mmCIF file of C-alpha atoms in Angstrom:
data_model
loop_
_atom_site.group_PDB
_atom_site.id
_atom_site.type_symbol
_atom_site.label_atom_id
_atom_site.label_comp_id
_atom_site.label_asym_id
_atom_site.label_seq_id
_atom_site.Cartn_x
_atom_site.Cartn_y
_atom_site.Cartn_z
ATOM 1 C CA ILE T 1 19.364 -14.213 -6.610
ATOM 2 C CA TYR T 2 16.668 -12.706 -8.836
ATOM 3 C CA ILE T 3 14.380 -14.909 -10.966
ATOM 4 C CA GLY T 4 11.455 -13.832 -13.145
ATOM 5 C CA CYS T 5 8.641 -16.309 -13.733
ATOM 6 C CA ARG T 6 5.621 -17.043 -15.909
ATOM 7 C CA ASP T 7 3.419 -16.426 -12.857
ATOM 8 C CA LYS T 8 4.156 -12.697 -13.460
ATOM 9 C CA LYS T 9 6.389 -12.426 -10.396
ATOM 10 C CA MET T 10 10.007 -11.436 -9.869
ATOM 11 C CA TYR T 11 11.477 -13.419 -6.977
ATOM 12 C CA ALA T 12 14.357 -12.306 -4.764
ATOM 13 C CA ILE T 13 16.050 -15.233 -2.996
ATOM 14 C CA THR T 14 18.781 -15.008 -0.366
ATOM 15 C CA PRO T 15 22.158 -16.723 -0.989
ATOM 16 C CA ASP T 16 21.096 -19.577 1.318
ATOM 17 C CA GLY T 17 17.899 -20.183 -0.666
ATOM 18 C CA LYS T 18 15.251 -18.406 1.400
ATOM 19 C CA PRO T 19 12.509 -16.221 -0.139
ATOM 20 C CA LYS T 20 13.224 -12.525 0.439
ATOM 21 C CA TRP T 21 10.462 -10.752 -1.511
ATOM 22 C CA THR T 22 8.317 -10.951 -4.655
ATOM 23 C CA TYR T 23 7.152 -8.231 -7.017
ATOM 24 C CA THR T 24 4.127 -8.811 -9.270
ATOM 25 C CA ALA T 25 4.298 -7.436 -12.811
ATOM 26 C CA GLY T 26 1.407 -7.140 -15.263
ATOM 27 C CA GLY T 27 2.613 -9.934 -17.544
ATOM 28 C CA ILE T 28 4.820 -13.014 -17.622
ATOM 29 C CA ILE T 29 8.528 -12.344 -17.143
ATOM 30 C CA LEU T 30 10.877 -13.859 -19.729
ATOM 31 C CA SER T 31 13.559 -11.191 -19.342
ATOM 32 C CA SER T 32 16.591 -11.872 -17.193
ATOM 33 C CA ALA T 33 17.182 -9.281 -14.510
ATOM 34 C CA THR T 34 19.958 -6.719 -14.905
ATOM 35 C CA VAL T 35 21.317 -5.833 -11.471
ATOM 36 C CA THR T 36 23.490 -2.976 -10.175
ATOM 37 C CA SER T 37 24.608 -2.219 -6.621
ATOM 38 C CA ASP T 38 21.230 -0.624 -5.840
ATOM 39 C CA THR T 39 18.794 -1.273 -8.705
ATOM 40 C CA LEU T 40 17.068 -4.142 -10.542
ATOM 41 C CA TYR T 41 15.866 -3.857 -14.164
ATOM 42 C CA PHE T 42 13.656 -6.343 -16.039
ATOM 43 C CA GLY T 43 11.035 -6.441 -18.782
ATOM 44 C CA SER T 44 7.666 -8.156 -19.010
ATOM 45 C CA ASN T 45 5.132 -9.274 -21.607
ATOM 46 C CA ASP T 46 2.917 -6.380 -20.516
ATOM 47 C CA ASN T 47 5.298 -4.143 -22.550
ATOM 48 C CA ILE T 48 6.752 -2.569 -19.409
ATOM 49 C CA LEU T 49 10.328 -2.183 -18.200
ATOM 50 C CA TYR T 50 10.290 -2.342 -14.388
ATOM 51 C CA VAL T 51 13.014 -0.681 -12.326
ATOM 52 C CA LEU T 52 13.064 -1.678 -8.645
ATOM 53 C CA THR T 53 15.165 -1.062 -5.584
ATOM 54 C CA LEU T 54 16.948 -4.155 -4.263
ATOM 55 C CA ASP T 55 14.307 -4.458 -1.542
ATOM 56 C CA GLY T 56 11.566 -4.806 -4.177
ATOM 57 C CA LYS T 57 10.122 -1.273 -4.314
ATOM 58 C CA LEU T 58 9.220 0.285 -7.676
ATOM 59 C CA LYS T 59 11.506 3.206 -8.617
ATOM 60 C CA TRP T 60 10.050 3.854 -12.061
ATOM 61 C CA LYS T 61 8.702 2.035 -15.099
ATOM 62 C CA TYR T 62 8.694 2.619 -18.845
ATOM 63 C CA THR T 63 6.007 1.418 -21.244
ATOM 64 C CA ALA T 64 7.155 0.257 -24.682
ATOM 65 C CA LYS T 65 4.910 -0.605 -27.632
ATOM 66 C CA SER T 66 5.443 -4.389 -27.470
ATOM 67 C CA ASN T 67 6.693 -7.216 -25.249
ATOM 68 C CA ILE T 68 10.101 -7.017 -23.582
ATOM 69 C CA THR T 69 11.696 -10.461 -23.430
ATOM 70 C CA ALA T 70 15.403 -9.526 -23.457
ATOM 71 C CA ALA T 71 17.372 -8.199 -20.497
ATOM 72 C CA PRO T 72 18.114 -4.461 -20.653
ATOM 73 C CA ALA T 73 21.710 -3.218 -20.821
ATOM 74 C CA LEU T 74 23.281 -0.340 -18.866
ATOM 75 C CA TRP T 75 26.030 2.064 -19.883
ATOM 76 C CA THR T 76 28.446 3.768 -17.491
ATOM 77 C CA ASP T 77 26.526 7.079 -17.625
ATOM 78 C CA GLY T 78 23.351 5.339 -16.436
ATOM 79 C CA THR T 79 21.708 5.080 -19.865
ATOM 80 C CA VAL T 80 19.377 2.071 -20.111
ATOM 81 C CA TYR T 81 19.184 0.299 -23.489
ATOM 82 C CA LEU T 82 16.000 -1.653 -24.095
ATOM 83 C CA PHE T 83 15.140 -3.873 -27.088
ATOM 84 C CA GLU T 84 11.465 -4.705 -27.552
ATOM 85 C CA ILE T 85 9.898 -7.455 -29.647
ATOM 86 C CA SER T 86 8.696 -5.010 -32.326
ATOM 87 C CA GLY T 87 12.336 -4.537 -33.350
ATOM 88 C CA ALA T 88 12.811 -1.113 -31.749
ATOM 89 C CA ILE T 89 15.729 -0.291 -29.458
ATOM 90 C CA HIS T 90 15.294 2.486 -26.900
ATOM 91 C CA ALA T 91 17.813 4.562 -24.969
ATOM 92 C CA LEU T 92 16.443 5.793 -21.638
ATOM 93 C CA SER T 93 17.911 8.234 -19.154
ATOM 94 C CA PRO T 94 18.702 6.956 -15.622
ATOM 95 C CA ASP T 95 15.279 8.200 -14.486
ATOM 96 C CA GLY T 96 13.333 6.609 -17.359
ATOM 97 C CA VAL T 97 12.971 9.425 -19.894
ATOM 98 C CA GLU T 98 13.360 8.299 -23.518
ATOM 99 C CA LYS T 99 16.454 9.784 -25.175
ATOM 100 C CA TRP T 100 15.912 8.137 -28.550
ATOM 101 C CA MET T 101 14.312 5.161 -30.285
ATOM 102 C CA LYS T 102 15.548 3.340 -33.398
ATOM 103 C CA ARG T 103 13.835 0.513 -35.257
ATOM 104 C CA VAL T 104 16.454 -2.029 -36.348
ATOM 105 C CA GLY T 105 14.437 -5.271 -36.676
ATOM 106 C CA THR T 106 11.412 -6.614 -38.501
ATOM 107 C CA GLY T 107 9.321 -7.155 -35.381
ATOM 108 C CA VAL T 108 8.722 -10.863 -36.035
ATOM 109 C CA TYR T 109 10.765 -12.450 -33.250
ATOM 110 C CA ASP T 110 12.972 -9.539 -32.309
ATOM 111 C CA SER T 111 13.895 -8.778 -28.705
ATOM 112 C CA TYR T 112 15.481 -12.146 -27.950
ATOM 113 C CA SER T 113 18.859 -10.431 -28.215
ATOM 114 C CA SER T 114 19.945 -8.269 -25.294
ATOM 115 C CA PRO T 115 22.030 -5.250 -26.319
ATOM 116 C CA SER T 116 25.790 -5.397 -25.701
ATOM 117 C CA ILE T 117 27.843 -2.232 -25.277
ATOM 118 C CA GLY T 118 31.447 -1.739 -26.397
ATOM 119 C CA SER T 119 34.052 0.255 -24.476
ATOM 120 C CA ASP T 120 33.411 3.286 -26.732
ATOM 121 C CA GLY T 121 29.646 3.175 -26.108
ATOM 122 C CA THR T 122 28.717 1.428 -29.367
ATOM 123 C CA VAL T 123 25.528 -0.594 -28.871
ATOM 124 C CA CYS T 124 25.305 -3.966 -30.652
ATOM 125 C CA VAL T 125 22.154 -6.050 -30.993
ATOM 126 C CA GLY T 126 21.042 -9.063 -33.033
ATOM 127 C CA THR T 127 17.821 -8.929 -35.032
ATOM 128 C CA ASP T 128 15.309 -11.228 -36.691
ATOM 129 C CA SER T 129 16.024 -9.370 -39.928
ATOM 130 C CA ARG T 130 19.267 -11.381 -40.242
ATOM 131 C CA ARG T 131 21.557 -8.632 -38.990
ATOM 132 C CA LEU T 132 23.923 -7.660 -36.247
ATOM 133 C CA VAL T 133 23.393 -3.913 -35.916
ATOM 134 C CA ALA T 134 25.854 -1.494 -34.284
ATOM 135 C CA LEU T 135 24.570 1.909 -33.198
ATOM 136 C CA ASN T 136 26.376 5.004 -31.992
ATOM 137 C CA PRO T 137 25.429 6.335 -28.531
ATOM 138 C CA ASP T 138 23.191 8.920 -30.264
ATOM 139 C CA GLY T 139 21.101 6.184 -31.927
ATOM 140 C CA LYS T 140 22.472 6.468 -35.462
ATOM 141 C CA VAL T 141 23.356 3.192 -37.195
ATOM 142 C CA LYS T 142 27.129 2.828 -37.317
ATOM 143 C CA TRP T 143 27.190 -0.357 -39.403
ATOM 144 C CA TYR T 144 25.500 -3.711 -39.746
ATOM 145 C CA VAL T 145 26.448 -7.257 -40.701
ATOM 146 C CA ASN T 146 24.041 -9.431 -42.687
ATOM 147 C CA THR T 147 24.365 -13.083 -41.602
ATOM 148 C CA GLY T 148 21.692 -14.480 -43.938
ATOM 149 C CA LYS T 149 19.560 -15.805 -41.057
ATOM 150 C CA ALA T 150 18.160 -14.452 -37.785
ATOM 151 C CA VAL T 151 20.465 -13.458 -34.917
ATOM 152 C CA HIS T 152 18.651 -14.226 -31.658
ATOM 153 C CA CYS T 153 21.694 -14.430 -29.389
ATOM 154 C CA SER T 154 23.150 -11.563 -27.395
ATOM 155 C CA PRO T 155 26.535 -10.577 -28.864
ATOM 156 C CA ALA T 156 29.623 -10.918 -26.669
ATOM 157 C CA ILE T 157 32.418 -8.342 -26.802
ATOM 158 C CA ALA T 158 36.040 -9.317 -26.163
ATOM 159 C CA LYS T 159 38.697 -7.158 -24.472
ATOM 160 C CA ASP T 160 40.006 -5.944 -27.842
ATOM 161 C CA GLY T 161 36.495 -4.965 -28.969
ATOM 162 C CA THR T 162 35.893 -8.008 -31.175
ATOM 163 C CA ILE T 163 32.165 -8.799 -31.355
ATOM 164 C CA VAL T 164 31.242 -12.502 -31.349
ATOM 165 C CA LEU T 165 27.794 -13.750 -32.321
ATOM 166 C CA GLY T 166 25.971 -16.821 -33.562
ATOM 167 C CA SER T 167 23.309 -16.994 -36.260
ATOM 168 C CA TYR T 168 20.557 -19.304 -37.459
ATOM 169 C CA SER T 169 22.808 -19.664 -40.516
ATOM 170 C CA GLY T 170 24.760 -22.195 -38.426
ATOM 171 C CA MET T 171 27.789 -19.927 -38.191
ATOM 172 C CA VAL T 172 29.651 -18.210 -35.379
ATOM 173 C CA TYR T 173 31.189 -14.902 -36.448
ATOM 174 C CA ALA T 174 33.854 -12.638 -34.936
ATOM 175 C CA VAL T 175 33.678 -9.065 -36.219
ATOM 176 C CA THR T 176 36.091 -6.229 -35.477
ATOM 177 C CA PRO T 177 34.795 -2.872 -34.161
ATOM 178 C CA GLU T 178 35.419 -1.529 -37.698
ATOM 179 C CA CYS T 179 33.003 -4.116 -39.161
ATOM 180 C CA LYS T 180 35.588 -6.445 -40.697
ATOM 181 C CA LEU T 181 35.229 -10.215 -40.445
ATOM 182 C CA LYS T 182 37.953 -11.550 -38.160
ATOM 183 C CA TRP T 183 36.979 -15.226 -38.330
ATOM 184 C CA SER T 184 33.993 -17.527 -38.676
ATOM 185 C CA PHE T 185 33.231 -21.054 -37.507
ATOM 186 C CA LYS T 186 30.694 -23.428 -39.048
ATOM 187 C CA THR T 187 28.564 -25.526 -36.676
ATOM 188 C CA ASN T 188 26.252 -28.423 -37.507
ATOM 189 C CA THR T 189 22.996 -26.472 -37.088
ATOM 190 C CA TRP T 190 21.563 -23.112 -36.075
ATOM 191 C CA VAL T 191 23.091 -21.159 -33.188
ATOM 192 C CA GLU T 192 20.601 -19.712 -30.721
ATOM 193 C CA SER T 193 22.664 -19.458 -27.531
ATOM 194 C CA SER T 194 24.714 -16.415 -26.578
ATOM 195 C CA PRO T 195 28.519 -16.722 -26.605
ATOM 196 C CA ALA T 196 30.739 -16.278 -23.541
ATOM 197 C CA ILE T 197 34.376 -15.177 -23.700
ATOM 198 C CA ASP T 198 36.900 -16.037 -20.976
ATOM 199 C CA ALA T 199 39.864 -13.971 -19.771
ATOM 200 C CA GLU T 200 42.183 -15.610 -22.328
ATOM 201 C CA GLY T 201 39.849 -14.854 -25.228
ATOM 202 C CA SER T 202 38.429 -18.358 -25.759
ATOM 203 C CA VAL T 203 34.817 -18.382 -26.988
ATOM 204 C CA TYR T 204 32.217 -20.811 -25.625
ATOM 205 C CA ILE T 205 28.896 -21.252 -27.423
ATOM 206 C CA GLY T 206 26.195 -23.899 -27.838
#
């Protein structure tokens, strides 16, 4: 179990609740950890993405221009997608070299949304500039949806490619991969939490 903390440490805890190791970053850790079979990825308020082995040793790190509060996302080819609070999304090679960078947000409260990746490699991210933005794997904007209010949740992608997201507009939206509205649902107030989709396609969101 991996937990980042405001004391600037990432904690590794065994399944039976015993401390395994800690790693000290240069800033508080608000990012959730993204974990593979051999690697741990997380961001910090010192503007750095840390990449560790599962025994807590630094493999490499990447310095962005602003805080990293959202968990990074990984594609099948090893590409790491990172969204920083300035509103810029980065694509990094498996060894930490920047492939491209695209600014998609205003930089006010961006970076709350972790990128989500579709089966075709399309990268989707919510922004403070009231948009869900979809980018091609080469960093070019494919399309965007304007929700009228900020999108701070991480989009969820269903088996058929439908993208589900909530907005501060108080709405939950389902959008097809071709950028057509599939359905919407009105809640009583703003939606900040990220949706989850079960095996039958039901959507759960707070």
